[in-house]
PDB file of C-alpha atoms in Angstrom:
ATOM      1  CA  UNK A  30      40.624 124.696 227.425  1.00 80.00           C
ATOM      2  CA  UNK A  31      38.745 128.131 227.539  1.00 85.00           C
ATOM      3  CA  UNK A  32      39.431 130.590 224.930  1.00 88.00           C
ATOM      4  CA  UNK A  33      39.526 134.235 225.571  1.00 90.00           C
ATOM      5  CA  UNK A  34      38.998 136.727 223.285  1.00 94.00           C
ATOM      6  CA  UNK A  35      41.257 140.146 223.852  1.00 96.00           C
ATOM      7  CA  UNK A  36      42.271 142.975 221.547  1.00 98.00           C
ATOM      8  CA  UNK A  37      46.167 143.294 220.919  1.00 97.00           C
ATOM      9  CA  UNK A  38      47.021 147.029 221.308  1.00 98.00           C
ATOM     10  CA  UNK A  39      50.097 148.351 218.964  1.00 97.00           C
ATOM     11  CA  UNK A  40      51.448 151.711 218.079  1.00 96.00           C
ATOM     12  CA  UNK A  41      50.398 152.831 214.205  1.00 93.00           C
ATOM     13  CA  UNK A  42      51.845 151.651 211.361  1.00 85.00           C
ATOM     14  CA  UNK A  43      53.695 148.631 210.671  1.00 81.00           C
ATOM     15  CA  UNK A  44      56.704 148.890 212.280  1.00 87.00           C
ATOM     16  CA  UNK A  45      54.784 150.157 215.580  1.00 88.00           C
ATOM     17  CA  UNK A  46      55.568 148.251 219.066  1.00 95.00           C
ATOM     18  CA  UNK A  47      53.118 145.851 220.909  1.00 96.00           C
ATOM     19  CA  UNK A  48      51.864 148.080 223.722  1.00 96.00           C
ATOM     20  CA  UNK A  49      49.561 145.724 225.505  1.00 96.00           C
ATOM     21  CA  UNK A  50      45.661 144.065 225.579  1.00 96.00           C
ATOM     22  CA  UNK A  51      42.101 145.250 226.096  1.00 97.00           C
ATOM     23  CA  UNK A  52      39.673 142.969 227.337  1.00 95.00           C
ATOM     24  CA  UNK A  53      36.699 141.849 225.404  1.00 97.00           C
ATOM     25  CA  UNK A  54      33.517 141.357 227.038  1.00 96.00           C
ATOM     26  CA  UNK A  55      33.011 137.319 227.834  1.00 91.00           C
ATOM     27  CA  UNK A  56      29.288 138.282 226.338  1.00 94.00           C
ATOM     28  CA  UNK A  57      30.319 139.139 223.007  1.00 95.00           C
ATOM     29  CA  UNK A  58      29.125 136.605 220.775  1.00 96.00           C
ATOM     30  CA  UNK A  59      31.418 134.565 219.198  1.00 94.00           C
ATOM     31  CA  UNK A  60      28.539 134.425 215.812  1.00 95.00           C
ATOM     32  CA  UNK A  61      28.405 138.083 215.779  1.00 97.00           C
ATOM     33  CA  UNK A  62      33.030 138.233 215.927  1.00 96.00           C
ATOM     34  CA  UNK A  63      33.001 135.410 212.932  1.00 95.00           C
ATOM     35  CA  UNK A  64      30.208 137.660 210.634  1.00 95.00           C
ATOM     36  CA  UNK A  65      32.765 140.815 211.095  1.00 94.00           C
ATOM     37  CA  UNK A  66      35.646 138.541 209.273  1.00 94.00           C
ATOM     38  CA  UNK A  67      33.388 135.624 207.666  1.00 91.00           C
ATOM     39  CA  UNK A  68      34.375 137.004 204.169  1.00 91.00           C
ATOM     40  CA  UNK A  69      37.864 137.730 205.226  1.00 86.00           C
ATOM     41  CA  UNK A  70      38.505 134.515 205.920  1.00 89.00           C
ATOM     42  CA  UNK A  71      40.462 131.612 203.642  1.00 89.00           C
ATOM     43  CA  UNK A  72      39.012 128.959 205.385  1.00 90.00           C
ATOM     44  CA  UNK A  73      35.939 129.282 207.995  1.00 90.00           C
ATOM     45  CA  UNK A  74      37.262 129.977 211.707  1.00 93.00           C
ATOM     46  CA  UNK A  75      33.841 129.607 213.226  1.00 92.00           C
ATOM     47  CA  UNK A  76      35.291 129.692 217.095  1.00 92.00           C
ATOM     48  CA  UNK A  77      37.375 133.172 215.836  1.00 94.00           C
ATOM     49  CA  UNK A  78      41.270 131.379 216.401  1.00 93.00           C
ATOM     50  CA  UNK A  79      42.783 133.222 214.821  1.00 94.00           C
ATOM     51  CA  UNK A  80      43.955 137.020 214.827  1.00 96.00           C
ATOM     52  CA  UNK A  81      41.785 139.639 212.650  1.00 96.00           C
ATOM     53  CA  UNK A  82      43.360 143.489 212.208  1.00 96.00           C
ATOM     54  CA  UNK A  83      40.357 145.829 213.149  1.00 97.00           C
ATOM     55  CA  UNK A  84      39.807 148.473 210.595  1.00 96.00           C
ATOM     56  CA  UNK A  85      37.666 151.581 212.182  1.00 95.00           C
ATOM     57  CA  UNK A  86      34.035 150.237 210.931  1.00 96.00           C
ATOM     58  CA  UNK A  87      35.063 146.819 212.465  1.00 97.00           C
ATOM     59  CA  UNK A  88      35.884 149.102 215.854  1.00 97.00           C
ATOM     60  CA  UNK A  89      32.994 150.787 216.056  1.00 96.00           C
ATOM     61  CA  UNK A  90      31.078 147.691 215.741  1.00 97.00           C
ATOM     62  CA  UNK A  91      33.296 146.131 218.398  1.00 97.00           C
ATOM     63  CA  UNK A  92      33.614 149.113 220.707  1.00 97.00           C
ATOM     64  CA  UNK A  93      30.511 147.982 222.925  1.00 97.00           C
ATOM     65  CA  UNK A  94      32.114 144.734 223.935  1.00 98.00           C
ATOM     66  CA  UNK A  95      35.478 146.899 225.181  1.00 98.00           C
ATOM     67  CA  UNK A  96      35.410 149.206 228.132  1.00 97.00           C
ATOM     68  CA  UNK A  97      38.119 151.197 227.151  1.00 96.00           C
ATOM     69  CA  UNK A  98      38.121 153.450 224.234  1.00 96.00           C
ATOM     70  CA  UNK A  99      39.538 152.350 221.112  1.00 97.00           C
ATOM     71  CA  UNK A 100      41.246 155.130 218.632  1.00 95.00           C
ATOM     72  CA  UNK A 101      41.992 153.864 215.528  1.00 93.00           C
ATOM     73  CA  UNK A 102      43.829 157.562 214.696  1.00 93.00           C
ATOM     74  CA  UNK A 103      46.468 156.556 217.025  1.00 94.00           C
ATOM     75  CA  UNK A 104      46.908 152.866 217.735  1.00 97.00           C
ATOM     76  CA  UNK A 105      46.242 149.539 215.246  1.00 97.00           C
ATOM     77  CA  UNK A 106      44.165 146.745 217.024  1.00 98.00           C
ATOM     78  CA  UNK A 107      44.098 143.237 216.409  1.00 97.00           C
ATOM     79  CA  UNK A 108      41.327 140.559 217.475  1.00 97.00           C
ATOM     80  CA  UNK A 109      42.981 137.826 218.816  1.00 96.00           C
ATOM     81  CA  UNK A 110      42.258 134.486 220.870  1.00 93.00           C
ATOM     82  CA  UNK A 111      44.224 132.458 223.326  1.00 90.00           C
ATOM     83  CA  UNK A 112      43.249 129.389 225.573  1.00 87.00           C
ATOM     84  CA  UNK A 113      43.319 129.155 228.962  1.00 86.00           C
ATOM     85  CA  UNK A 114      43.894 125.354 230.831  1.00 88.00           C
ATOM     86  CA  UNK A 115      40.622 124.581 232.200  1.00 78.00           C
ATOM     87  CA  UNK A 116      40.894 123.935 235.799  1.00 72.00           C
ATOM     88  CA  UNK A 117      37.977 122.079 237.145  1.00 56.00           C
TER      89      UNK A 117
END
């Protein structure tokens, strides 16, 4: 299974809608995802799982791996991981 690494997309606030994803770069390093969250985390999620809410400083970081433009005044954005079947 290959995991792939996108950016959930909702409207502000928490009863905003899901609007969609943003792709993540497949060269982001997974090392450098897990040290954004490492002391967010209850138990270590070394291959980054699970789903992380971005705050702006995490965004900024982030923002080089994403080719659109992220604007944290006007949407909330979520790491988050899913796997693909790997067809070989």
């Amino acid at each position: 299974m290959k995991l792939v690494r996108a950016i959930e997309v909702w409207e502000k606030g928490m009863e905003g809608a899901f609007i969609g994803h943003l792709a993540i770069a497949e060269t982001v390093p997974v090392a450098f995802l897990f040290e954004l969250f490492a002391a967010e985390q209850d138990q270590p999620d070394p291959e980054m799982k699970l789903s992380y809410l971005l705050d702006a400083p995490r965004i900024e970081k982030i923002q080089a791996f994403v080719a659109e433009t992220m604007d944290s005044n006007r949407f909330d954005f979520i790491l988050t991981a899913y796997g693909l079947p790997d067809y070989q």
